């Protein structure tokens, strides 16, 4: 499941609902200006719109928090120690066969969804610091959680200030860490 997409869709839906409510308020103002709607009635309708905005905000914030917690649980499950995650490639690491950076990257890419193998690969790289074994490794569980929590906090801030530049950047997916969009 792509939790990043769920948060993004929640924020986008919230902003779209605000746009619809803003349009209704503009229509009320237009009717008042044209004197086709009584001011008392207009004020009641504005209060209703205010209540709808508040409810939409609360719902969006609660949904973001729910998705954040679900993501944390999914990462914990992904990170569980399980012997079935042990690949035959672990034998290569145990045998301490020298490898170059390209081979190391290939193994990291191959096991990007396997927390146990990623951990073993990191340990191998730590044991062979003189070999310059670096790779674009997928993030570990703690990093995944921290980066996703940051993304969820950004989503919450966008809901607080939907007219901000921050909201526009969020909707364009600017500055989103790669680990945020990992699927579980």
PDB file of C-alpha atoms in Angstrom:
ATOM      1  CA  UNK A   1       0.000   0.000   0.000  1.00  0.00           C
ATOM      2  CA  UNK A   2       1.279   3.473  -0.833  1.00  0.00           C
ATOM      3  CA  UNK A   3       0.695   5.528   2.302  1.00  0.00           C
ATOM      4  CA  UNK A   4       2.209   8.654   0.768  1.00  0.00           C
ATOM      5  CA  UNK A   5      -0.472   8.630  -1.926  1.00  0.00           C
ATOM      6  CA  UNK A   6      -3.173   8.223   0.709  1.00  0.00           C
ATOM      7  CA  UNK A   7      -1.987  11.320   2.582  1.00  0.00           C
ATOM      8  CA  UNK A   8      -1.564  13.261  -0.652  1.00  0.00           C
ATOM      9  CA  UNK A   9      -5.103  12.324  -1.753  1.00  0.00           C
ATOM     10  CA  UNK A  10      -6.491  13.300   1.663  1.00  0.00           C
ATOM     11  CA  UNK A  11      -4.880  16.748   1.475  1.00  0.00           C
ATOM     12  CA  UNK A  12      -5.912  17.247  -2.138  1.00  0.00           C
ATOM     13  CA  UNK A  13      -9.506  16.265  -1.358  1.00  0.00           C
ATOM     14  CA  UNK A  14      -9.542  18.636   1.614  1.00  0.00           C
ATOM     15  CA  UNK A  15      -8.290  21.541  -0.505  1.00  0.00           C
ATOM     16  CA  UNK A  16     -10.841  20.749  -3.211  1.00  0.00           C
ATOM     17  CA  UNK A  17     -13.637  20.753  -0.621  1.00  0.00           C
ATOM     18  CA  UNK A  18     -12.438  24.135   0.613  1.00  0.00           C
ATOM     19  CA  UNK A  19     -12.519  25.463  -2.942  1.00  0.00           C
ATOM     20  CA  UNK A  20     -16.122  24.303  -3.313  1.00  0.00           C
ATOM     21  CA  UNK A  21     -17.052  25.990  -0.023  1.00  0.00           C
ATOM     22  CA  UNK A  22     -15.279  29.186  -1.105  1.00  0.00           C
ATOM     23  CA  UNK A  23     -17.288  29.158  -4.321  1.00  0.00           C
ATOM     24  CA  UNK A  24     -20.520  28.829  -2.336  1.00  0.00           C
ATOM     25  CA  UNK A  25     -19.487  31.769  -0.164  1.00  0.00           C
ATOM     26  CA  UNK A  26     -18.749  33.882  -3.235  1.00  0.00           C
ATOM     27  CA  UNK A  27     -22.213  33.017  -4.547  1.00  0.00           C
ATOM     28  CA  UNK A  28     -23.782  34.078  -1.238  1.00  0.00           C
ATOM     29  CA  UNK A  29     -21.868  37.374  -1.349  1.00  0.00           C
ATOM     30  CA  UNK A  30     -22.979  37.931  -4.928  1.00  0.00           C
ATOM     31  CA  UNK A  31     -26.624  37.314  -4.014  1.00  0.00           C
ATOM     32  CA  UNK A  32     -26.367  39.717  -1.057  1.00  0.00           C
ATOM     33  CA  UNK A  33     -24.813  42.354  -3.285  1.00  0.00           C
ATOM     34  CA  UNK A  34     -27.601  41.893  -5.850  1.00  0.00           C
ATOM     35  CA  UNK A  35     -30.084  41.990  -2.946  1.00  0.00           C
ATOM     36  CA  UNK A  36     -31.627  38.639  -3.867  1.00  0.00           C
ATOM     37  CA  UNK A  37     -30.678  37.150  -0.498  1.00  0.00           C
ATOM     38  CA  UNK A  38     -31.417  38.619   2.915  1.00  0.00           C
ATOM     39  CA  UNK A  39     -28.412  39.489   5.056  1.00  0.00           C
ATOM     40  CA  UNK A  40     -29.705  37.380   7.950  1.00  0.00           C
ATOM     41  CA  UNK A  41     -30.094  34.352   5.694  1.00  0.00           C
ATOM     42  CA  UNK A  42     -26.666  35.002   4.176  1.00  0.00           C
ATOM     43  CA  UNK A  43     -25.107  35.130   7.630  1.00  0.00           C
ATOM     44  CA  UNK A  44     -26.742  31.808   8.553  1.00  0.00           C
ATOM     45  CA  UNK A  45     -25.406  30.242   5.360  1.00  0.00           C
ATOM     46  CA  UNK A  46     -21.921  31.626   6.063  1.00  0.00           C
ATOM     47  CA  UNK A  47     -22.032  30.093   9.546  1.00  0.00           C
ATOM     48  CA  UNK A  48     -23.005  26.759   7.983  1.00  0.00           C
ATOM     49  CA  UNK A  49     -20.072  27.035   5.575  1.00  0.00           C
ATOM     50  CA  UNK A  50     -17.772  27.841   8.501  1.00  0.00           C
ATOM     51  CA  UNK A  51     -18.989  24.699  10.287  1.00  0.00           C
ATOM     52  CA  UNK A  52     -18.430  22.639   7.130  1.00  0.00           C
ATOM     53  CA  UNK A  53     -14.871  24.010   6.808  1.00  0.00           C
ATOM     54  CA  UNK A  54     -14.167  23.133  10.420  1.00  0.00           C
ATOM     55  CA  UNK A  55     -15.565  19.615   9.991  1.00  0.00           C
ATOM     56  CA  UNK A  56     -13.545  19.074   6.803  1.00  0.00           C
ATOM     57  CA  UNK A  57     -10.381  20.239   8.575  1.00  0.00           C
ATOM     58  CA  UNK A  58     -10.962  17.945  11.546  1.00  0.00           C
ATOM     59  CA  UNK A  59     -11.687  15.003   9.269  1.00  0.00           C
ATOM     60  CA  UNK A  60      -8.547  15.619   7.184  1.00  0.00           C
ATOM     61  CA  UNK A  61      -6.310  15.916  10.263  1.00  0.00           C
ATOM     62  CA  UNK A  62      -7.753  12.749  11.783  1.00  0.00           C
ATOM     63  CA  UNK A  63      -7.306  10.863   8.503  1.00  0.00           C
ATOM     64  CA  UNK A  64      -3.684  12.005   8.194  1.00  0.00           C
ATOM     65  CA  UNK A  65      -2.979  10.814  11.738  1.00  0.00           C
ATOM     66  CA  UNK A  66      -4.708   7.493  11.040  1.00  0.00           C
ATOM     67  CA  UNK A  67      -2.598   6.980   7.893  1.00  0.00           C
ATOM     68  CA  UNK A  68       0.559   7.936   9.808  1.00  0.00           C
ATOM     69  CA  UNK A  69      -0.148   5.336  12.485  1.00  0.00           C
ATOM     70  CA  UNK A  70      -0.991   2.701   9.854  1.00  0.00           C
ATOM     71  CA  UNK A  71       2.287   3.444   8.087  1.00  0.00           C
ATOM     72  CA  UNK A  72       4.219   3.057  11.333  1.00  0.00           C
ATOM     73  CA  UNK A  73       2.603  -0.331  11.926  1.00  0.00           C
ATOM     74  CA  UNK A  74       3.376  -1.409   8.346  1.00  0.00           C
ATOM     75  CA  UNK A  75       7.035  -0.427   8.766  1.00  0.00           C
ATOM     76  CA  UNK A  76       7.213  -2.367  12.035  1.00  0.00           C
ATOM     77  CA  UNK A  77       5.780  -5.410  10.286  1.00  0.00           C
ATOM     78  CA  UNK A  78       8.212  -4.963   7.382  1.00  0.00           C
ATOM     79  CA  UNK A  79      11.081  -4.759   9.863  1.00  0.00           C
ATOM     80  CA  UNK A  80      10.170  -7.911  11.806  1.00  0.00           C
ATOM     81  CA  UNK A  81      12.976 -10.402  12.107  1.00  0.00           C
ATOM     82  CA  UNK A  82      11.936 -13.449  10.104  1.00  0.00           C
ATOM     83  CA  UNK A  83      14.099 -16.297   8.871  1.00  0.00           C
ATOM     84  CA  UNK A  84      12.063 -16.600   5.691  1.00  0.00           C
ATOM     85  CA  UNK A  85      13.573 -13.262   4.638  1.00  0.00           C
ATOM     86  CA  UNK A  86      17.037 -14.805   4.588  1.00  0.00           C
ATOM     87  CA  UNK A  87      18.159 -15.114   0.980  1.00  0.00           C
ATOM     88  CA  UNK A  88      20.837 -17.369  -0.438  1.00  0.00           C
ATOM     89  CA  UNK A  89      22.771 -14.153  -1.047  1.00  0.00           C
ATOM     90  CA  UNK A  90      23.425 -14.082   2.699  1.00  0.00           C
ATOM     91  CA  UNK A  91      25.888 -16.923   2.125  1.00  0.00           C
ATOM     92  CA  UNK A  92      27.909 -14.624  -0.137  1.00  0.00           C
ATOM     93  CA  UNK A  93      28.056 -12.038   2.616  1.00  0.00           C
ATOM     94  CA  UNK A  94      28.983 -14.649   5.207  1.00  0.00           C
ATOM     95  CA  UNK A  95      31.779 -16.029   2.999  1.00  0.00           C
ATOM     96  CA  UNK A  96      33.202 -12.507   2.854  1.00  0.00           C
ATOM     97  CA  UNK A  97      33.738 -12.687  -0.896  1.00  0.00           C
ATOM     98  CA  UNK A  98      35.133  -9.365  -2.090  1.00  0.00           C
ATOM     99  CA  UNK A  99      32.773  -7.345  -4.236  1.00  0.00           C
ATOM    100  CA  UNK A 100      32.922  -4.054  -6.019  1.00  0.00           C
ATOM    101  CA  UNK A 101      30.552  -1.136  -5.668  1.00  0.00           C
ATOM    102  CA  UNK A 102      28.430  -2.170  -8.696  1.00  0.00           C
ATOM    103  CA  UNK A 103      27.880  -5.645  -7.292  1.00  0.00           C
ATOM    104  CA  UNK A 104      27.029  -4.198  -3.897  1.00  0.00           C
ATOM    105  CA  UNK A 105      24.495  -1.827  -5.500  1.00  0.00           C
ATOM    106  CA  UNK A 106      22.952  -4.745  -7.384  1.00  0.00           C
ATOM    107  CA  UNK A 107      22.434  -6.647  -4.145  1.00  0.00           C
ATOM    108  CA  UNK A 108      20.981  -3.583  -2.411  1.00  0.00           C
ATOM    109  CA  UNK A 109      18.564  -3.059  -5.297  1.00  0.00           C
ATOM    110  CA  UNK A 110      17.646  -6.748  -5.405  1.00  0.00           C
ATOM    111  CA  UNK A 111      16.804  -6.786  -1.692  1.00  0.00           C
ATOM    112  CA  UNK A 112      15.257  -3.322  -1.387  1.00  0.00           C
ATOM    113  CA  UNK A 113      12.063  -4.756   0.124  1.00  0.00           C
ATOM    114  CA  UNK A 114      13.792  -7.138   2.522  1.00  0.00           C
ATOM    115  CA  UNK A 115      14.726  -5.549   5.850  1.00  0.00           C
ATOM    116  CA  UNK A 116      16.839  -8.494   7.011  1.00  0.00           C
ATOM    117  CA  UNK A 117      18.956  -8.606   3.867  1.00  0.00           C
ATOM    118  CA  UNK A 118      19.390  -4.826   3.892  1.00  0.00           C
ATOM    119  CA  UNK A 119      20.637  -5.044   7.446  1.00  0.00           C
ATOM    120  CA  UNK A 120      23.103  -7.793   6.493  1.00  0.00           C
ATOM    121  CA  UNK A 121      24.288  -5.751   3.514  1.00  0.00           C
ATOM    122  CA  UNK A 122      24.871  -2.731   5.738  1.00  0.00           C
ATOM    123  CA  UNK A 123      26.846  -4.860   8.170  1.00  0.00           C
ATOM    124  CA  UNK A 124      28.920  -6.217   5.284  1.00  0.00           C
ATOM    125  CA  UNK A 125      29.655  -2.681   4.073  1.00  0.00           C
ATOM    126  CA  UNK A 126      30.615  -1.648   7.611  1.00  0.00           C
ATOM    127  CA  UNK A 127      33.076  -4.555   7.816  1.00  0.00           C
ATOM    128  CA  UNK A 128      34.635  -3.550   4.470  1.00  0.00           C
ATOM    129  CA  UNK A 129      35.025   0.194   4.870  1.00  0.00           C
ATOM    130  CA  UNK A 130      38.236   0.166   2.843  1.00  0.00           C
ATOM    131  CA  UNK A 131      36.332  -1.156  -0.220  1.00  0.00           C
ATOM    132  CA  UNK A 132      34.186   1.972  -0.645  1.00  0.00           C
ATOM    133  CA  UNK A 133      30.983  -0.055  -0.719  1.00  0.00           C
ATOM    134  CA  UNK A 134      28.318   2.546  -0.944  1.00  0.00           C
ATOM    135  CA  UNK A 135      24.978   2.292  -2.651  1.00  0.00           C
ATOM    136  CA  UNK A 136      21.633   3.930  -3.027  1.00  0.00           C
ATOM    137  CA  UNK A 137      20.263   1.816  -0.246  1.00  0.00           C
ATOM    138  CA  UNK A 138      16.636   1.909   0.747  1.00  0.00           C
ATOM    139  CA  UNK A 139      16.142   3.489   4.136  1.00  0.00           C
ATOM    140  CA  UNK A 140      16.005   1.485   7.339  1.00  0.00           C
ATOM    141  CA  UNK A 141      12.876   1.316   9.487  1.00  0.00           C
ATOM    142  CA  UNK A 142      13.735   4.259  11.757  1.00  0.00           C
ATOM    143  CA  UNK A 143      14.496   6.514   8.787  1.00  0.00           C
ATOM    144  CA  UNK A 144      11.326   5.424   6.997  1.00  0.00           C
ATOM    145  CA  UNK A 145       9.235   6.293  10.027  1.00  0.00           C
ATOM    146  CA  UNK A 146      10.946   9.623  10.661  1.00  0.00           C
ATOM    147  CA  UNK A 147      10.681  10.759   7.050  1.00  0.00           C
ATOM    148  CA  UNK A 148       7.040   9.697   6.797  1.00  0.00           C
ATOM    149  CA  UNK A 149       6.199  11.424  10.080  1.00  0.00           C
ATOM    150  CA  UNK A 150       7.778  14.574   8.664  1.00  0.00           C
ATOM    151  CA  UNK A 151       5.662  14.219   5.518  1.00  0.00           C
ATOM    152  CA  UNK A 152       2.512  13.762   7.631  1.00  0.00           C
ATOM    153  CA  UNK A 153       3.411  16.877   9.658  1.00  0.00           C
ATOM    154  CA  UNK A 154       3.838  18.826   6.411  1.00  0.00           C
ATOM    155  CA  UNK A 155       0.397  17.591   5.302  1.00  0.00           C
ATOM    156  CA  UNK A 156      -1.115  18.770   8.577  1.00  0.00           C
ATOM    157  CA  UNK A 157       0.494  22.193   8.149  1.00  0.00           C
ATOM    158  CA  UNK A 158      -0.887  22.425   4.612  1.00  0.00           C
ATOM    159  CA  UNK A 159      -4.372  21.753   5.980  1.00  0.00           C
ATOM    160  CA  UNK A 160      -3.859  24.573   8.496  1.00  0.00           C
ATOM    161  CA  UNK A 161      -2.753  26.967   5.759  1.00  0.00           C
ATOM    162  CA  UNK A 162      -4.224  25.735   2.467  1.00  0.00           C
ATOM    163  CA  UNK A 163      -3.590  29.044   0.684  1.00  0.00           C
ATOM    164  CA  UNK A 164       0.137  29.083   1.454  1.00  0.00           C
ATOM    165  CA  UNK A 165       3.056  28.543  -0.869  1.00  0.00           C
ATOM    166  CA  UNK A 166       3.807  25.490   1.266  1.00  0.00           C
ATOM    167  CA  UNK A 167       0.498  23.990   0.089  1.00  0.00           C
ATOM    168  CA  UNK A 168       1.435  24.499  -3.541  1.00  0.00           C
ATOM    169  CA  UNK A 169       4.822  22.897  -3.005  1.00  0.00           C
ATOM    170  CA  UNK A 170       3.207  19.992  -1.175  1.00  0.00           C
ATOM    171  CA  UNK A 171       0.741  19.385  -4.011  1.00  0.00           C
ATOM    172  CA  UNK A 172       3.655  19.380  -6.469  1.00  0.00           C
ATOM    173  CA  UNK A 173       5.423  16.764  -4.298  1.00  0.00           C
ATOM    174  CA  UNK A 174       8.467  18.987  -3.834  1.00  0.00           C
ATOM    175  CA  UNK A 175      11.000  17.833  -1.271  1.00  0.00           C
ATOM    176  CA  UNK A 176       9.457  14.423  -0.617  1.00  0.00           C
ATOM    177  CA  UNK A 177      12.005  11.861   0.559  1.00  0.00           C
ATOM    178  CA  UNK A 178      12.140   8.682  -1.522  1.00  0.00           C
ATOM    179  CA  UNK A 179      11.398   6.465   1.472  1.00  0.00           C
ATOM    180  CA  UNK A 180       8.024   8.189   1.973  1.00  0.00           C
ATOM    181  CA  UNK A 181       6.625   6.536  -1.136  1.00  0.00           C
ATOM    182  CA  UNK A 182       7.808   2.980  -0.399  1.00  0.00           C
ATOM    183  CA  UNK A 183       4.958   0.517  -0.580  1.00  0.00           C
ATOM    184  CA  UNK A 184       4.154  -2.110   2.024  1.00  0.00           C
TER     185      UNK A 184
END
